[in-house]
Tab-separated table of C-alpha atoms and ligand atoms in Angstrom:
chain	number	residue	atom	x	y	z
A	751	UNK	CA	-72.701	-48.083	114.673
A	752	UNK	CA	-74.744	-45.425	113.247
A	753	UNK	CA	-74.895	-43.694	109.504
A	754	UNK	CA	-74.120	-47.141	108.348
A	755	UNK	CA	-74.222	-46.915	104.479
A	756	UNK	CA	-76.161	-49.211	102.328
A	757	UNK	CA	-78.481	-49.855	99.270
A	758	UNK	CA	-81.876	-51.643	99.286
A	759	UNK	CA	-80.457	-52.886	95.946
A	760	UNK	CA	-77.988	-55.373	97.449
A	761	UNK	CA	-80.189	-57.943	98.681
A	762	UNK	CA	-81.593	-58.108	95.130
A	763	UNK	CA	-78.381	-58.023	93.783
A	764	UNK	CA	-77.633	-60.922	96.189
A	765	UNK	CA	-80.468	-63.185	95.287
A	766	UNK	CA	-79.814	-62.304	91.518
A	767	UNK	CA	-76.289	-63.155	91.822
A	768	UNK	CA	-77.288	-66.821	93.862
A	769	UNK	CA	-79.564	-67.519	90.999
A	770	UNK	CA	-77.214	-67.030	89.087
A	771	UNK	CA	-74.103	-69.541	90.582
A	772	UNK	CA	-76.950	-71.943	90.578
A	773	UNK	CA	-77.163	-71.573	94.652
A	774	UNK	CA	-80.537	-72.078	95.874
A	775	UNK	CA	-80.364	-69.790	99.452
A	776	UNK	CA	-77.712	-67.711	101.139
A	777	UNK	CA	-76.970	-68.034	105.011
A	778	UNK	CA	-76.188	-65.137	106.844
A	779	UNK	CA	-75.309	-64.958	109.982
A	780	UNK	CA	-73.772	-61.844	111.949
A	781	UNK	CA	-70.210	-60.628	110.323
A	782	UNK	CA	-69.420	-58.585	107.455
A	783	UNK	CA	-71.556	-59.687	104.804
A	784	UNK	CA	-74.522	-59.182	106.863
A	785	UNK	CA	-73.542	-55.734	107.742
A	786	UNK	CA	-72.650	-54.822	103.805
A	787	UNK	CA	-76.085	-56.881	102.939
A	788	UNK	CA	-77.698	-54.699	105.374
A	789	UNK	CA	-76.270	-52.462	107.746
A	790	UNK	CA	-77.479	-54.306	110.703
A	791	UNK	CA	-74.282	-54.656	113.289
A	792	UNK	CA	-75.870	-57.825	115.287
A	793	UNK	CA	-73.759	-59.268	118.230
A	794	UNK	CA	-72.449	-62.685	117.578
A	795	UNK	CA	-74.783	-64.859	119.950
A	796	UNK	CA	-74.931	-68.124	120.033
A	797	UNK	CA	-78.698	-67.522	119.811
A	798	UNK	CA	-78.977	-68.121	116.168
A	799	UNK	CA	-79.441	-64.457	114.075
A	800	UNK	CA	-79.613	-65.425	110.226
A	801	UNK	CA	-80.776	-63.595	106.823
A	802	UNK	CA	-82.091	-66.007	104.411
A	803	UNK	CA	-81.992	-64.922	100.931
A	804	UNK	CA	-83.999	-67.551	98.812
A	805	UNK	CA	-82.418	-67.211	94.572
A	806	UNK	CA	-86.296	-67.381	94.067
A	807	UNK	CA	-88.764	-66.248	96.758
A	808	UNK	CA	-88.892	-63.191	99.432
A	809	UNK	CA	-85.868	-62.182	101.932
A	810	UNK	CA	-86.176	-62.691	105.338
A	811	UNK	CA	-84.164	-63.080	108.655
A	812	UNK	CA	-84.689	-65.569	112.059
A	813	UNK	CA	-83.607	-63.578	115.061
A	814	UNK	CA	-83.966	-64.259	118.443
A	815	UNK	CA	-87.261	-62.699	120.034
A	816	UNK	CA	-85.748	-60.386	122.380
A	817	UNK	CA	-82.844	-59.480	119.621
A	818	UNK	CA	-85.898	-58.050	117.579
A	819	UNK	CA	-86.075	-54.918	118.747
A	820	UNK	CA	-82.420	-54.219	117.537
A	821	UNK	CA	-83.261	-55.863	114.629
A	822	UNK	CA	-86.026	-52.964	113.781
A	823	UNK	CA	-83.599	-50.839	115.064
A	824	UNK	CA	-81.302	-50.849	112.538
A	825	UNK	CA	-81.244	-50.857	108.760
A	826	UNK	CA	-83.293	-53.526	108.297
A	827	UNK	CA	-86.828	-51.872	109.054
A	828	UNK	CA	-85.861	-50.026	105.484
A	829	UNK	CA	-85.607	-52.923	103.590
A	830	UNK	CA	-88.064	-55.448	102.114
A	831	UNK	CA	-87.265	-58.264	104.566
A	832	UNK	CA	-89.395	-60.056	106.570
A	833	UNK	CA	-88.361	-60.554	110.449
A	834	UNK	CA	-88.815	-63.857	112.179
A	835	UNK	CA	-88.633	-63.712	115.579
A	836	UNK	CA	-87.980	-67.388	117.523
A	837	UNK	CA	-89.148	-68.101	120.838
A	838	UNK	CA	-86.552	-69.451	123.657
A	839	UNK	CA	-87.826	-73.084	123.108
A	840	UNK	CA	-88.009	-72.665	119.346
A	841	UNK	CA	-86.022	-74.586	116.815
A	842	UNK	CA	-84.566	-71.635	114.328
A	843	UNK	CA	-82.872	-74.094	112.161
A	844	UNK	CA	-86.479	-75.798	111.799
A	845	UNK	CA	-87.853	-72.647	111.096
A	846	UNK	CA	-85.581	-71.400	108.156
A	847	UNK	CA	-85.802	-75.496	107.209
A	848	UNK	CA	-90.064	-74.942	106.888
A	849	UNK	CA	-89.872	-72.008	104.754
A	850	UNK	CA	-87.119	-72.952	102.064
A	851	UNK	CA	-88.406	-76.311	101.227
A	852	UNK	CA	-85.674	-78.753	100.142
A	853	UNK	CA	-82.844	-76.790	98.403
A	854	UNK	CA	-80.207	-78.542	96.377
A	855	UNK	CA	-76.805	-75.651	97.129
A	856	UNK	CA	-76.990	-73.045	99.586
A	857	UNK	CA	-74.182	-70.552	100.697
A	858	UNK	CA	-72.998	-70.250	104.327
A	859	UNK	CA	-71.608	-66.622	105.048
A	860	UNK	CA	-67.590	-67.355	105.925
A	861	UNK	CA	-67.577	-65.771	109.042
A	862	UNK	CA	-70.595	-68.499	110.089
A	863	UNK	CA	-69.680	-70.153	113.531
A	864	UNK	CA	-68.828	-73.931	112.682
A	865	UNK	CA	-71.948	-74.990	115.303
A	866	UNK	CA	-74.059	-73.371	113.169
A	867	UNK	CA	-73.020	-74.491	109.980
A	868	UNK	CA	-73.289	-77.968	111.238
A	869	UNK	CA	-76.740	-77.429	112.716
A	870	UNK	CA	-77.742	-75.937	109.136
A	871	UNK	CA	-76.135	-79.308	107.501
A	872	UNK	CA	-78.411	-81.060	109.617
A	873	UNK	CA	-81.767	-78.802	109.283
A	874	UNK	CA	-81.072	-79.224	105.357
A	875	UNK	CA	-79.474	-83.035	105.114
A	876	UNK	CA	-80.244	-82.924	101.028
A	877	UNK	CA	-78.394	-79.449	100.302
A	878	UNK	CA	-74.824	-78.967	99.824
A	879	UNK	CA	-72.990	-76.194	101.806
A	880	UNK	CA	-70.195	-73.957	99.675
A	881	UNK	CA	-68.826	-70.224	101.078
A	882	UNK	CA	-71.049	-67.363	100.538
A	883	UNK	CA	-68.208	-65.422	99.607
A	884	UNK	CA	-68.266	-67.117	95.874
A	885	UNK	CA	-71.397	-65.167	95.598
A	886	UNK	CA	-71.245	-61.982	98.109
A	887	UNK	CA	-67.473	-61.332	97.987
A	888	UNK	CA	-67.647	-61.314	93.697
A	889	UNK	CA	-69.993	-58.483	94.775
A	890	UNK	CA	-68.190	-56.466	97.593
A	891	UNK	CA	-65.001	-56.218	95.798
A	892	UNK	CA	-66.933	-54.119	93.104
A	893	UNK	CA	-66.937	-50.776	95.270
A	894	UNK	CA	-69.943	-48.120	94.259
A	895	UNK	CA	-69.115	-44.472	93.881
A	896	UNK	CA	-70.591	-44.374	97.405
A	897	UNK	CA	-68.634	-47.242	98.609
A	898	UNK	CA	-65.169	-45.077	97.907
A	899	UNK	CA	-66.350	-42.550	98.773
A	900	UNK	CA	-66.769	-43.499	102.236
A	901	UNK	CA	-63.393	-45.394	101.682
A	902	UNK	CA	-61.770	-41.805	100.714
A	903	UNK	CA	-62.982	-40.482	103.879
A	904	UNK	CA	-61.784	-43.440	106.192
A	905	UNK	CA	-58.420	-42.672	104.264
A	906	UNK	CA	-58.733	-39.198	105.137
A	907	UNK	CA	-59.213	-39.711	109.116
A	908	UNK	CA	-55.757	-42.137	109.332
A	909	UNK	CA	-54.100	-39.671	107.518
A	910	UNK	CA	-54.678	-37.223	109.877
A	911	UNK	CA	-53.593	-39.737	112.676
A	912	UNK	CA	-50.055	-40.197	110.917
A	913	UNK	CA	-50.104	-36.316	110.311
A	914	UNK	CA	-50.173	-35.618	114.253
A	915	UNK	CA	-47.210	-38.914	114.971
A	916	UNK	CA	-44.507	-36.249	116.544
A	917	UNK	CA	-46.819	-36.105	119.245
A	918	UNK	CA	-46.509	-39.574	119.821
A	919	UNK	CA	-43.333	-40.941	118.997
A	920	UNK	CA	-40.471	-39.942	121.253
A	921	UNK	CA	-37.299	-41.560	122.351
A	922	UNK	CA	-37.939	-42.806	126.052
A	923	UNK	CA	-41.778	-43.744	125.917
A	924	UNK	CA	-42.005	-47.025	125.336
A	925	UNK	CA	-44.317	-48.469	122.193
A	926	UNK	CA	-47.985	-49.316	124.690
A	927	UNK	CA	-47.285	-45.408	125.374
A	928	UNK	CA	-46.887	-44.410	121.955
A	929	UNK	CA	-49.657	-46.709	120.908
A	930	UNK	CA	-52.254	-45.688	123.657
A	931	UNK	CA	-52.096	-42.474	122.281
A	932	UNK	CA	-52.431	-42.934	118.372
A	933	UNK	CA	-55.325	-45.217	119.024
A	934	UNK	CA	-57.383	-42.602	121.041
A	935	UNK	CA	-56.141	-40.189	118.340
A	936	UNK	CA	-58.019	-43.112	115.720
A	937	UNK	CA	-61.055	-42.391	117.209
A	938	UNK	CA	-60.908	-38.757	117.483
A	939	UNK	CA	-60.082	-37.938	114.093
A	940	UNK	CA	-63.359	-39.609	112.546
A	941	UNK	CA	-63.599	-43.692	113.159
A	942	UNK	CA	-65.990	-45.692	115.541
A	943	UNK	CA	-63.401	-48.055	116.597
A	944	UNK	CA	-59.619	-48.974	116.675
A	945	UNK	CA	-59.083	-51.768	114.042
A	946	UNK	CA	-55.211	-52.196	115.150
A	947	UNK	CA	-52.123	-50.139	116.105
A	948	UNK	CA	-48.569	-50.900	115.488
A	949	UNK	CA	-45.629	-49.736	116.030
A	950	UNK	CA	-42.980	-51.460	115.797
A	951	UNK	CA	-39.511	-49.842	117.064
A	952	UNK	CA	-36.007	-51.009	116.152
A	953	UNK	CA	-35.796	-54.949	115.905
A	954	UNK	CA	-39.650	-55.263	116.607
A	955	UNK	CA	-40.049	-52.944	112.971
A	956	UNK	CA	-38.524	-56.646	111.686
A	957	UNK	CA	-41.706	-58.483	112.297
A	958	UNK	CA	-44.641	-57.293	110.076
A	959	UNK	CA	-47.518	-58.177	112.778
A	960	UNK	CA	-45.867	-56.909	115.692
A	961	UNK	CA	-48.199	-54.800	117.490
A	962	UNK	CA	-46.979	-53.146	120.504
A	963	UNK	CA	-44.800	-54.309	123.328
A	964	UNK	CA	-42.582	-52.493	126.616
A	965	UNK	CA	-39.591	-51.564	124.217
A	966	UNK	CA	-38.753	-47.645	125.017
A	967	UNK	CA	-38.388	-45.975	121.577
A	968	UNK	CA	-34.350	-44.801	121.395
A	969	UNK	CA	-32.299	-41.943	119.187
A	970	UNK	CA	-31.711	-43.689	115.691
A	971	UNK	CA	-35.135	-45.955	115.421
A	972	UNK	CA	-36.605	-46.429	112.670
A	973	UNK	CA	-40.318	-47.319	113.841
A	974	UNK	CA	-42.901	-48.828	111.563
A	975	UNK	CA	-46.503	-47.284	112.244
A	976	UNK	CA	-49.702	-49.270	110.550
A	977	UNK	CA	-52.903	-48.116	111.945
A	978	UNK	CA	-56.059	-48.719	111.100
A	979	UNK	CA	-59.803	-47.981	112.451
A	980	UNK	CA	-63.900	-48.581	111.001
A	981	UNK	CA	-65.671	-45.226	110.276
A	982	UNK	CA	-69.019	-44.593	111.317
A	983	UNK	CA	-69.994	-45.661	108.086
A	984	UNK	CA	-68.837	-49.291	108.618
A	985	UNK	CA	-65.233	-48.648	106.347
A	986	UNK	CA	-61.885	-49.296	107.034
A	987	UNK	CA	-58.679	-47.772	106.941
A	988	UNK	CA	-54.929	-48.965	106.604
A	989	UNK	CA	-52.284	-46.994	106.263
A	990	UNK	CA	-48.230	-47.627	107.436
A	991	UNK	CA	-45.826	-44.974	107.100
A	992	UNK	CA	-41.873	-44.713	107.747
A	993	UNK	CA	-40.560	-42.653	110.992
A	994	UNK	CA	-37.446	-42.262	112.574
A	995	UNK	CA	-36.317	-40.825	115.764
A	996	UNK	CA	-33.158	-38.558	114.877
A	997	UNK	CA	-31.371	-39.594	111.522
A	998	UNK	CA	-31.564	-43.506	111.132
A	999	UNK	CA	-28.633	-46.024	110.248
A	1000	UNK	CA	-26.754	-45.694	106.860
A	1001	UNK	CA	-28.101	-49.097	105.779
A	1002	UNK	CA	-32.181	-48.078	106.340
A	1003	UNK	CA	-32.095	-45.025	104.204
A	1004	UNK	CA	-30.385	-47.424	101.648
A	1005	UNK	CA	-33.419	-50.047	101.758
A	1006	UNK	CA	-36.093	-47.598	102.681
A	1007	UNK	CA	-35.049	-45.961	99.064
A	1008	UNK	CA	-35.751	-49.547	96.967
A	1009	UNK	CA	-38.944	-49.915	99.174
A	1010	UNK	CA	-40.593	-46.673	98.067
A	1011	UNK	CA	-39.409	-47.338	94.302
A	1012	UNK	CA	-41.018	-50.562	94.623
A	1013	UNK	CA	-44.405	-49.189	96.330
A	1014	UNK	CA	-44.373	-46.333	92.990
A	1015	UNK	CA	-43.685	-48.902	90.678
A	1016	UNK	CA	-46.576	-51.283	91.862
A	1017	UNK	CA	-48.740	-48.433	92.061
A	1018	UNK	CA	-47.701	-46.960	88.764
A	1019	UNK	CA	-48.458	-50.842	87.364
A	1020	UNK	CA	-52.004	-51.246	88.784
A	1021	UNK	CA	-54.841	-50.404	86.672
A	1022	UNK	CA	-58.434	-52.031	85.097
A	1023	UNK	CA	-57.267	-55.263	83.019
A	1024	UNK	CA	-54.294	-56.080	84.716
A	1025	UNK	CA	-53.795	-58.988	87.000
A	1026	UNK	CA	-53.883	-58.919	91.309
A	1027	UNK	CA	-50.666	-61.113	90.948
A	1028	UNK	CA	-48.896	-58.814	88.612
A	1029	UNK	CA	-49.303	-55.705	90.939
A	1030	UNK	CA	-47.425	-58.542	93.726
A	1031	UNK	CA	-44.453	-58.917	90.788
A	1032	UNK	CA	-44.263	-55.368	89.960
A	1033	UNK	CA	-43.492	-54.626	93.265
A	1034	UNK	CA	-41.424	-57.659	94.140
A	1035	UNK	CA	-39.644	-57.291	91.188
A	1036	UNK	CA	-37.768	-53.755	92.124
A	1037	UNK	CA	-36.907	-54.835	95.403
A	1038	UNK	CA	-35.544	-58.473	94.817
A	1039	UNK	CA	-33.325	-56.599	91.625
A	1040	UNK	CA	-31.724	-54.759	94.879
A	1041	UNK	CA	-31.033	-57.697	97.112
A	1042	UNK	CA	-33.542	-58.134	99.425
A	1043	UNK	CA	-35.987	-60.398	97.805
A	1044	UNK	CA	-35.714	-62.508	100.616
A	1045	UNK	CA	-36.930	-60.071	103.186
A	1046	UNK	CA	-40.068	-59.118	101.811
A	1047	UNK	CA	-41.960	-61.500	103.547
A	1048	UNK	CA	-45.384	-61.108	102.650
A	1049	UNK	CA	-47.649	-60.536	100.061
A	1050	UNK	CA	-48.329	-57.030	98.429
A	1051	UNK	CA	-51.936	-55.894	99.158
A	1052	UNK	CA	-55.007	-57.280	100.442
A	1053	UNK	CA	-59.058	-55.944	99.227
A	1054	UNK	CA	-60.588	-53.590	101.899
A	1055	UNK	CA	-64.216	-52.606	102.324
A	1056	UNK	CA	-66.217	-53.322	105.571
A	1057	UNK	CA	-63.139	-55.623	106.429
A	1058	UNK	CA	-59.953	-54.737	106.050
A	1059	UNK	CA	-58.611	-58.276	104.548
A	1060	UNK	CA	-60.598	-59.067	102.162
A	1061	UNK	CA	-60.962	-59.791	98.234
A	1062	UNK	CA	-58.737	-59.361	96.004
A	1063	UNK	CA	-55.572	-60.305	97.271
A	1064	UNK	CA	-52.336	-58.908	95.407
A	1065	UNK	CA	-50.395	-61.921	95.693
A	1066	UNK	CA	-49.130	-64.301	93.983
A	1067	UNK	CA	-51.248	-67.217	91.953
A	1068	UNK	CA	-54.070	-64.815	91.967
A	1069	UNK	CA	-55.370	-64.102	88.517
A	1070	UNK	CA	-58.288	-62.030	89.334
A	1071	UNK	CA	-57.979	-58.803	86.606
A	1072	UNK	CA	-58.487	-55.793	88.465
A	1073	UNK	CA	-61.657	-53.629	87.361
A	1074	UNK	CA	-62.459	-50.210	88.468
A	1075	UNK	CA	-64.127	-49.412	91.598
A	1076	UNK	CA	-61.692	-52.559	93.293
A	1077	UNK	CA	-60.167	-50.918	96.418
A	1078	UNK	CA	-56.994	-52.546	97.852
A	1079	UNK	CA	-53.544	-51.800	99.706
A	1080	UNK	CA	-50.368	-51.880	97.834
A	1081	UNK	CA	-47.661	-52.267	101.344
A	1082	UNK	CA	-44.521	-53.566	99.748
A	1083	UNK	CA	-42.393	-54.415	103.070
A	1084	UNK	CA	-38.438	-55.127	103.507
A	1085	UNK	CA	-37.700	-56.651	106.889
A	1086	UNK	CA	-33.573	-57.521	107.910
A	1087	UNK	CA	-34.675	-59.951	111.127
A	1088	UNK	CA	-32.619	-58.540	114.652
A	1089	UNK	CA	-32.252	-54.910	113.010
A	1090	UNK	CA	-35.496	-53.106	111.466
A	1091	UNK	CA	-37.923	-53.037	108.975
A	1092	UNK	CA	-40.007	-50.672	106.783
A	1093	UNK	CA	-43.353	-50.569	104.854
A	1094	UNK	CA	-45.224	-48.320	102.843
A	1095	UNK	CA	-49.190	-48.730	102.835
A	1096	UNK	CA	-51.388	-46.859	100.524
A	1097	UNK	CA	-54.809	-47.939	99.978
A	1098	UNK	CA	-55.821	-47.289	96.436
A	1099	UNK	CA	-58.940	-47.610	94.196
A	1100	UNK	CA	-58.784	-48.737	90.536
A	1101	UNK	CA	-60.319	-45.779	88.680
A	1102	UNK	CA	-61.062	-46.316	84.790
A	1103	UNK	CA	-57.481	-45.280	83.475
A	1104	UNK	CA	-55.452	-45.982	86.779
A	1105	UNK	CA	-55.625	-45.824	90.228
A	1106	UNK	CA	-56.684	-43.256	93.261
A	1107	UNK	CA	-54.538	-43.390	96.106
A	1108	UNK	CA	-56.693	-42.723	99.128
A	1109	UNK	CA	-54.139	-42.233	101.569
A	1110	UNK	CA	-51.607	-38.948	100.388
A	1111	UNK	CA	-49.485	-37.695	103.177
A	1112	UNK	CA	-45.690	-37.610	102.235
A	1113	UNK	CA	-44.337	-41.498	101.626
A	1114	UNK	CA	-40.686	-40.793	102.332
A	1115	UNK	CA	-39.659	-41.408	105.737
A	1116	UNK	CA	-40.169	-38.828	108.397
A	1117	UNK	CA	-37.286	-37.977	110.456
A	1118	UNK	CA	-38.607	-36.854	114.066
A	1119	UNK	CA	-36.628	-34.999	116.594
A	1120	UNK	CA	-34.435	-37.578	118.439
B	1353	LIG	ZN1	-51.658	-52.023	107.386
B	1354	LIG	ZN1	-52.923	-53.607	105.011
């Protein structure tokens, strides 16, 4: 990727942060934090690729000597870290072993392969391993203005997608057509790649993760649409809106209505100081007082940053209070198993008083021409 956006500052703020959860040395290896930490967008090899962020002492990163090059390709040449290139009959894990010394805790990035975190248990026999993500993920679910900014703009380029859906959605194509379509329509209206495309037609709208199968969309479908893509930038979107082909059955209007109370009332609810799990109740609340607490299956948000799952979860038995500048999806769903299903997906971002919604085309239904 290219334009990717980051800040010299979060390595220091990195370090500063392990110092201060008493870990000695972060690990990471090629995945998300590395490419919030720094921008670069390395391959996953089994060659080892690692940034090593000593609480105390300079940055650097092992890579590969002929993964170099991309190395000083990308983001990295800007920042104050040193690159260690390895040789093909090198020992990596010996090498980031040598230059930390004999450290008590360090952090594995989550997304580290397990042969690697086993190969760094036995480069460093005397430290204990925990998850990076006690350290990074505190920090990447504190967005910067910049952050949602480029968060706004990912929000911008799927709503554009779901603005253009009566060019996609017709009774006879089946839902790979349809879905073919809206993904090449991802990339054209601003991201770098295709995170994931559903649609999910009639019976197949019952089952949150469906993607897309052969079913040919009929007259009277409702047809759940979730899309979402990376920008240029390294952000994601997420976004599900309502369609139907012709006027739907009697019974989804009636559920579709306590959905999009629900989805207002959780995002009327969601501000600085209150809880991730009482954005969940707030929404599960309105729809189980209808009847149908039994078919929202799932919980009501997830974070979203340079992944799209990620901290803090709105769910249930999570106590994290939200603070401004956390972005995250409130998608209340209702799902009656063999008939349909709906969802509404906004992501929003806590602002000091409230919350933005970053995703603003029209939440009601739309009814397409059958
Ligand atoms: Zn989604
Ligand atoms: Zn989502």
């Amino acid at each position: 990727m290219t334009a990717h956006l980051t800040s010299p500052d979060r390595v220091s703020h990195a370090q500063k942060a392990a110092a201060g959860a008493g870990v000695d040395a972060l690990l990471v290896t090629p995945g998300p934090d590395l490419r919030w930490l720094t921008g670069y967008d390395a391959l996953p090899l089994e060659r080892l690729t690692c940034l090593v962020l000593p609480a105390d002492g300079p940055a650097f990163m092992v890579a590969p000597g002929l993964e170099v090059p991309s190395v000083l390709a990308s983001p990295v040449r800007d920042l104050d870290v040193e690159v260690v290139g390895w040789g093909e009959t090198d020992d990596p894990y010996a090498v980031i072993a040598a230059r930390l010394g004999s450290p008590a805790r360090v952090a594995l990035a989550n997304r580290m392969w397990a042969e690697q975190v086993l190969r760094m248990r036995a480069a460093l026999p005397g430290a204990e391993q925990s998850l990076a993500s006690g350290v990074i993920g505190e920090l990447r679910m504190r967005k910067s203005p910049e952050e949602v900014d480029a968060l706004r703009r990912a929000g911008q380029a799927i709503d554009r997608v779901h603005a253009r859906m009566a060019e996609f959605l017709r009774p006879g194509r089946t839902e790979r057509e349809a879905g073919r379509e809206i993904a090449a329509a991802v990339l054209d209206e601003g991201h770098a790649t295709v995170d994931f495309v559903i649609v999910g037609s009639g019976p197949n709208g019952a089952s949150p993760h469906h993607e897309v199968g052969d079913r040919v969309l009929q007259a009277g479908d409702p047809v759940v649409v979730d899309i979402g893509g990376t920008t240029p930038e390294g952000y994601c979107s997420d976004c599900t809106r309502m369609y139907t082909l012709g006027a739907p059955p009697a019974e989804f209007a009636d559920y579709f209505a306590v959905l999009h109370e629900s989805q207002l009332a959780a995002c009327a609810h969601a501000r600085p100081g209150v809880t991730a799990e009482s954005v969940d109740a707030a929404a599960r609340d309105v729809i189980a007082a209808a009847g149908y607490g039994d078919a929202f299956v799932h919980r009501t948000g997830h974070g979203i940053g340079v992944e799209t799952h990620e901290e803090p979860y709105i769910v249930e038995g999570n106590a994290t209070v939200l603070e401004a500048g956390m972005a995250f999806s409130i998608e209340p769903g209702i799902y009656l198993s063999g008939r349909h299903g709906a969802r509404i997906e906004d992501i929003v971002v806590a602002t000091p008083d409230g919350i933005e919604r970053l995703n603003v085309t029209d939440r009601q239904y739309v009814e397409l021409g059958a």
